Short mmCIF file of C-alpha atoms in Angstrom, two decimals:
data_model
loop_
_atom_site.label_atom_id
_atom_site.label_comp_id
_atom_site.label_asym_id
_atom_site.label_seq_id
_atom_site.Cartn_x
_atom_site.Cartn_y
_atom_site.Cartn_z
CA MET M 2 10.12 143.92 -210.10
CA GLN M 3 7.08 141.99 -211.26
CA LYS M 4 7.62 139.85 -214.36
CA ILE M 5 4.75 138.68 -216.53
CA ILE M 6 5.80 136.88 -219.70
CA ALA M 7 2.95 136.13 -222.09
CA PHE M 8 3.54 133.64 -224.89
CA SER M 9 1.44 133.18 -228.00
CA ARG M 10 2.46 130.59 -230.54
CA GLU M 11 1.75 128.86 -233.80
CA PHE M 12 0.93 125.19 -233.45
CA GLY M 13 4.06 123.10 -233.96
CA SER M 14 6.47 125.98 -233.36
CA GLY M 15 7.55 124.64 -229.96
CA GLY M 16 6.20 127.76 -228.27
CA HIS M 17 4.68 125.84 -225.37
CA GLU M 18 7.93 123.99 -224.64
CA ILE M 19 9.88 127.24 -224.95
CA ALA M 20 7.53 128.96 -222.49
CA GLU M 21 7.89 126.10 -219.99
CA ARG M 22 11.66 126.27 -220.23
CA ILE M 23 11.66 130.04 -219.78
CA ALA M 24 9.46 129.69 -216.67
CA LYS M 25 11.88 127.15 -215.24
CA ALA M 26 14.99 129.18 -216.12
CA CYS M 27 13.50 132.34 -214.59
CA ASN M 28 12.04 130.44 -211.61
CA LEU M 29 8.52 131.69 -212.35
CA ALA M 30 5.07 130.13 -211.96
CA PHE M 31 3.82 128.63 -215.21
CA TYR M 32 0.20 128.82 -216.38
CA ASP M 33 -1.44 127.23 -219.38
CA ARG M 34 -4.29 124.69 -219.17
CA ASN M 35 -3.58 124.39 -215.45
CA LEU M 36 -5.51 127.66 -215.12
CA LEU M 37 -8.61 125.50 -215.35
CA ASP M 38 -7.53 123.52 -212.28
CA GLU M 39 -6.85 126.71 -210.31
CA ILE M 40 -10.20 128.26 -211.22
CA ALA M 41 -12.04 124.97 -210.61
CA LYS M 42 -10.58 124.82 -207.08
CA GLU M 43 -11.89 128.32 -206.37
CA LYS M 44 -15.32 127.51 -207.79
CA LEU M 45 -15.45 123.99 -206.28
CA VAL M 46 -16.16 122.31 -209.64
CA ASP M 47 -14.51 119.62 -211.77
CA ALA M 48 -12.02 121.19 -214.22
CA GLY M 49 -12.63 118.30 -216.63
CA LEU M 50 -16.06 119.73 -217.41
CA TRP M 51 -14.43 122.82 -218.93
CA GLU M 52 -11.66 121.32 -221.06
CA GLN M 53 -13.70 121.19 -224.27
CA PHE M 54 -14.42 124.92 -223.96
CA ASP M 55 -10.84 126.02 -223.23
CA GLU M 56 -9.48 128.57 -225.73
CA ALA M 57 -12.47 127.96 -227.99
CA PRO M 58 -14.36 130.71 -229.81
CA LYS M 59 -17.96 131.37 -228.83
CA ASN M 60 -20.54 129.38 -230.79
CA ARG M 61 -22.74 132.21 -232.07
CA ILE M 62 -25.54 129.97 -233.29
CA PHE M 63 -26.46 128.24 -230.04
CA HIS M 64 -25.68 130.94 -227.46
CA ARG M 65 -26.59 134.52 -226.86
CA THR M 66 -25.80 137.40 -224.54
CA VAL M 67 -28.54 139.27 -222.71
CA ARG M 68 -27.77 142.28 -220.48
CA GLY M 69 -24.11 141.32 -220.28
CA HIS M 70 -24.78 137.68 -219.30
CA SER M 71 -23.80 135.00 -221.80
CA SER M 72 -25.18 131.49 -222.15
CA SER M 73 -21.96 130.46 -223.90
CA PRO M 74 -19.71 128.15 -221.82
CA GLU M 75 -16.78 129.14 -224.06
CA GLU M 76 -17.28 132.83 -223.35
CA ASN M 77 -17.90 132.34 -219.62
CA LEU M 78 -14.76 130.24 -219.25
CA ALA M 79 -12.69 132.79 -221.18
CA ARG M 80 -13.95 135.58 -218.90
CA MET M 81 -13.10 133.52 -215.79
CA GLN M 82 -9.58 132.97 -217.12
CA PHE M 83 -9.12 136.65 -217.94
CA GLU M 84 -10.28 137.60 -214.43
CA PHE M 85 -7.93 135.00 -212.92
CA LEU M 86 -4.96 136.42 -214.85
CA GLU M 87 -5.88 139.97 -213.88
CA LYS M 88 -6.13 138.95 -210.23
CA LYS M 89 -2.70 137.26 -210.38
CA ALA M 90 -1.19 140.32 -212.02
CA GLN M 91 -2.82 142.71 -209.51
CA SER M 92 -1.46 140.61 -206.64
CA GLY M 93 2.09 141.29 -207.83
CA GLU M 94 2.82 137.65 -208.71
CA SER M 95 5.39 137.04 -211.44
CA PHE M 96 4.56 134.29 -213.94
CA VAL M 97 4.72 132.90 -217.45
CA ILE M 98 1.41 132.40 -219.27
CA VAL M 99 0.74 130.60 -222.55
CA GLY M 100 -2.21 131.77 -224.66
CA ARG M 101 -5.46 133.00 -223.08
CA CYS M 102 -5.10 136.39 -224.83
CA ALA M 103 -2.72 137.35 -222.02
CA GLU M 104 -0.73 139.87 -224.08
CA TYR M 105 -4.00 141.79 -224.53
CA VAL M 106 -5.72 141.14 -221.20
CA LEU M 107 -2.63 142.22 -219.23
CA ARG M 108 -1.44 144.94 -221.62
CA ASP M 109 -1.64 147.70 -218.97
CA HIS M 110 0.73 145.97 -216.53
CA PRO M 111 4.21 147.52 -216.68
CA GLY M 112 5.96 144.19 -216.03
CA LEU M 113 4.47 142.51 -219.11
CA ILE M 114 6.62 141.15 -221.92
CA SER M 115 4.71 139.57 -224.81
CA ILE M 116 6.30 137.03 -227.14
CA PHE M 117 5.02 135.35 -230.29
CA VAL M 118 6.71 132.13 -231.41
CA LEU M 119 6.30 131.13 -235.04
CA GLY M 120 8.02 128.62 -237.27
CA GLU M 121 8.63 127.55 -240.85
CA TYR M 122 5.78 125.40 -242.13
CA GLU M 123 7.90 122.32 -242.93
CA HIS M 124 9.65 122.44 -239.54
CA LYS M 125 6.33 122.71 -237.73
CA LEU M 126 4.87 119.90 -239.81
CA GLN M 127 7.80 117.59 -239.02
CA ARG M 128 7.53 118.41 -235.31
CA VAL M 129 3.78 117.68 -235.25
CA MET M 130 4.24 114.42 -237.16
CA GLU M 131 6.90 113.24 -234.70
CA ARG M 132 5.27 114.52 -231.53
CA TYR M 133 1.82 113.10 -232.24
CA ASN M 134 2.92 110.15 -234.40
CA LEU M 135 0.83 111.33 -237.37
CA GLU M 136 0.99 110.92 -241.12
CA LYS M 137 1.68 114.11 -243.09
CA LYS M 138 -1.96 114.63 -244.14
CA ASP M 139 -3.25 114.27 -240.56
CA ALA M 140 -0.50 116.53 -239.21
CA LYS M 141 -1.38 119.24 -241.74
CA GLU M 142 -5.05 119.06 -240.73
CA LYS M 143 -4.17 119.19 -237.02
CA MET M 144 -1.94 122.24 -237.53
CA ALA M 145 -4.57 124.07 -239.55
CA ARG M 146 -7.33 123.22 -237.06
CA HIS M 147 -5.38 124.35 -233.99
CA ASP M 148 -4.13 127.61 -235.54
CA ARG M 149 -7.60 128.40 -236.89
CA LYS M 150 -9.10 127.85 -233.43
CA ARG M 151 -6.43 129.99 -231.74
CA LYS M 152 -6.89 132.79 -234.24
CA GLN M 153 -10.69 132.78 -233.94
CA TYR M 154 -10.52 132.71 -230.14
CA HIS M 155 -7.97 135.50 -229.94
CA ASN M 156 -9.58 137.75 -232.51
CA HIS M 157 -13.01 137.33 -230.87
CA TYR M 158 -11.81 138.68 -227.51
CA CYS M 159 -9.09 141.12 -228.57
CA ASP M 160 -8.96 144.33 -230.56
CA ILE M 161 -5.54 143.26 -231.82
CA LYS M 162 -4.97 140.47 -234.34
CA TRP M 163 -3.36 137.16 -233.39
CA GLY M 164 0.18 136.95 -234.73
CA ASP M 165 0.42 140.61 -235.83
CA SER M 166 4.03 141.50 -234.95
CA ARG M 167 3.06 145.05 -233.93
CA ASN M 168 1.27 143.66 -230.88
CA TYR M 169 4.21 141.80 -229.33
CA ASP M 170 7.51 142.84 -227.78
CA LEU M 171 9.28 139.99 -229.53
CA CYS M 172 8.36 137.73 -232.45
CA ILE M 173 10.78 134.88 -233.04
CA ASN M 174 11.01 132.09 -235.59
CA SER M 175 12.02 128.97 -233.67
CA SER M 176 12.92 127.15 -236.90
CA THR M 177 15.89 129.41 -237.57
CA LEU M 178 18.05 128.35 -234.61
CA GLY M 179 16.08 125.51 -233.05
CA ILE M 180 14.39 125.30 -229.65
CA ASP M 181 17.51 125.44 -227.44
CA LYS M 182 18.99 128.58 -229.00
CA THR M 183 15.56 130.21 -229.24
CA VAL M 184 15.22 129.73 -225.47
CA ASP M 185 18.68 131.31 -225.00
CA ILE M 186 17.74 134.34 -227.10
CA ILE M 187 14.45 134.85 -225.26
CA GLU M 188 16.20 134.50 -221.89
CA LYS M 189 18.69 137.20 -222.91
CA PHE M 190 15.87 139.42 -224.17
CA ILE M 191 14.00 139.03 -220.87
CA LYS M 192 17.10 139.79 -218.77
CA ASP M 193 17.84 142.90 -220.81
CA ALA M 194 14.20 144.03 -220.75
CA TYR M 195 14.03 143.71 -216.97
CA GLN M 196 17.61 145.01 -216.65
CA GLU M 197 18.69 142.16 -214.40
#
């Protein structure tokens, strides 16, 4: 049975680490920013040129869309990533994907499980301060900036709202039990969902 596990996460919740650990535990391919490398190989371009546009909302002031063609690098990169994910899913590959609106883009695939990882504000703040070696003020700004960007990106491309629990199979607060036990719970959920 095909398994596609799509993770969305609040910044600082540990969602990316959790997704990586789930991919390893389930022996599945793992996609996040490395999608850029995969697409760049296909298109024969340097992935570094795209990094600034990854998971970024379209700049409406400087770009426009005419007859379905956009001049926005953010929008064009998002579309390439959505097509890449769709192609992977259509091929029957099983994988874990972080972000990229995957829970929406791949919503019609029967093997999809979508997970949203959130966390208590103070726990996330402490994690960001430690991980990036930041003072509290800078960590707060970084958290707000990243979550704002993720929300704008997601809500621009999807009819469903980022973080709305009704749009995910599982929403879990990683602060309650910590990263290790959160991984254990998600692993159990996945096994039961796929009836392994």
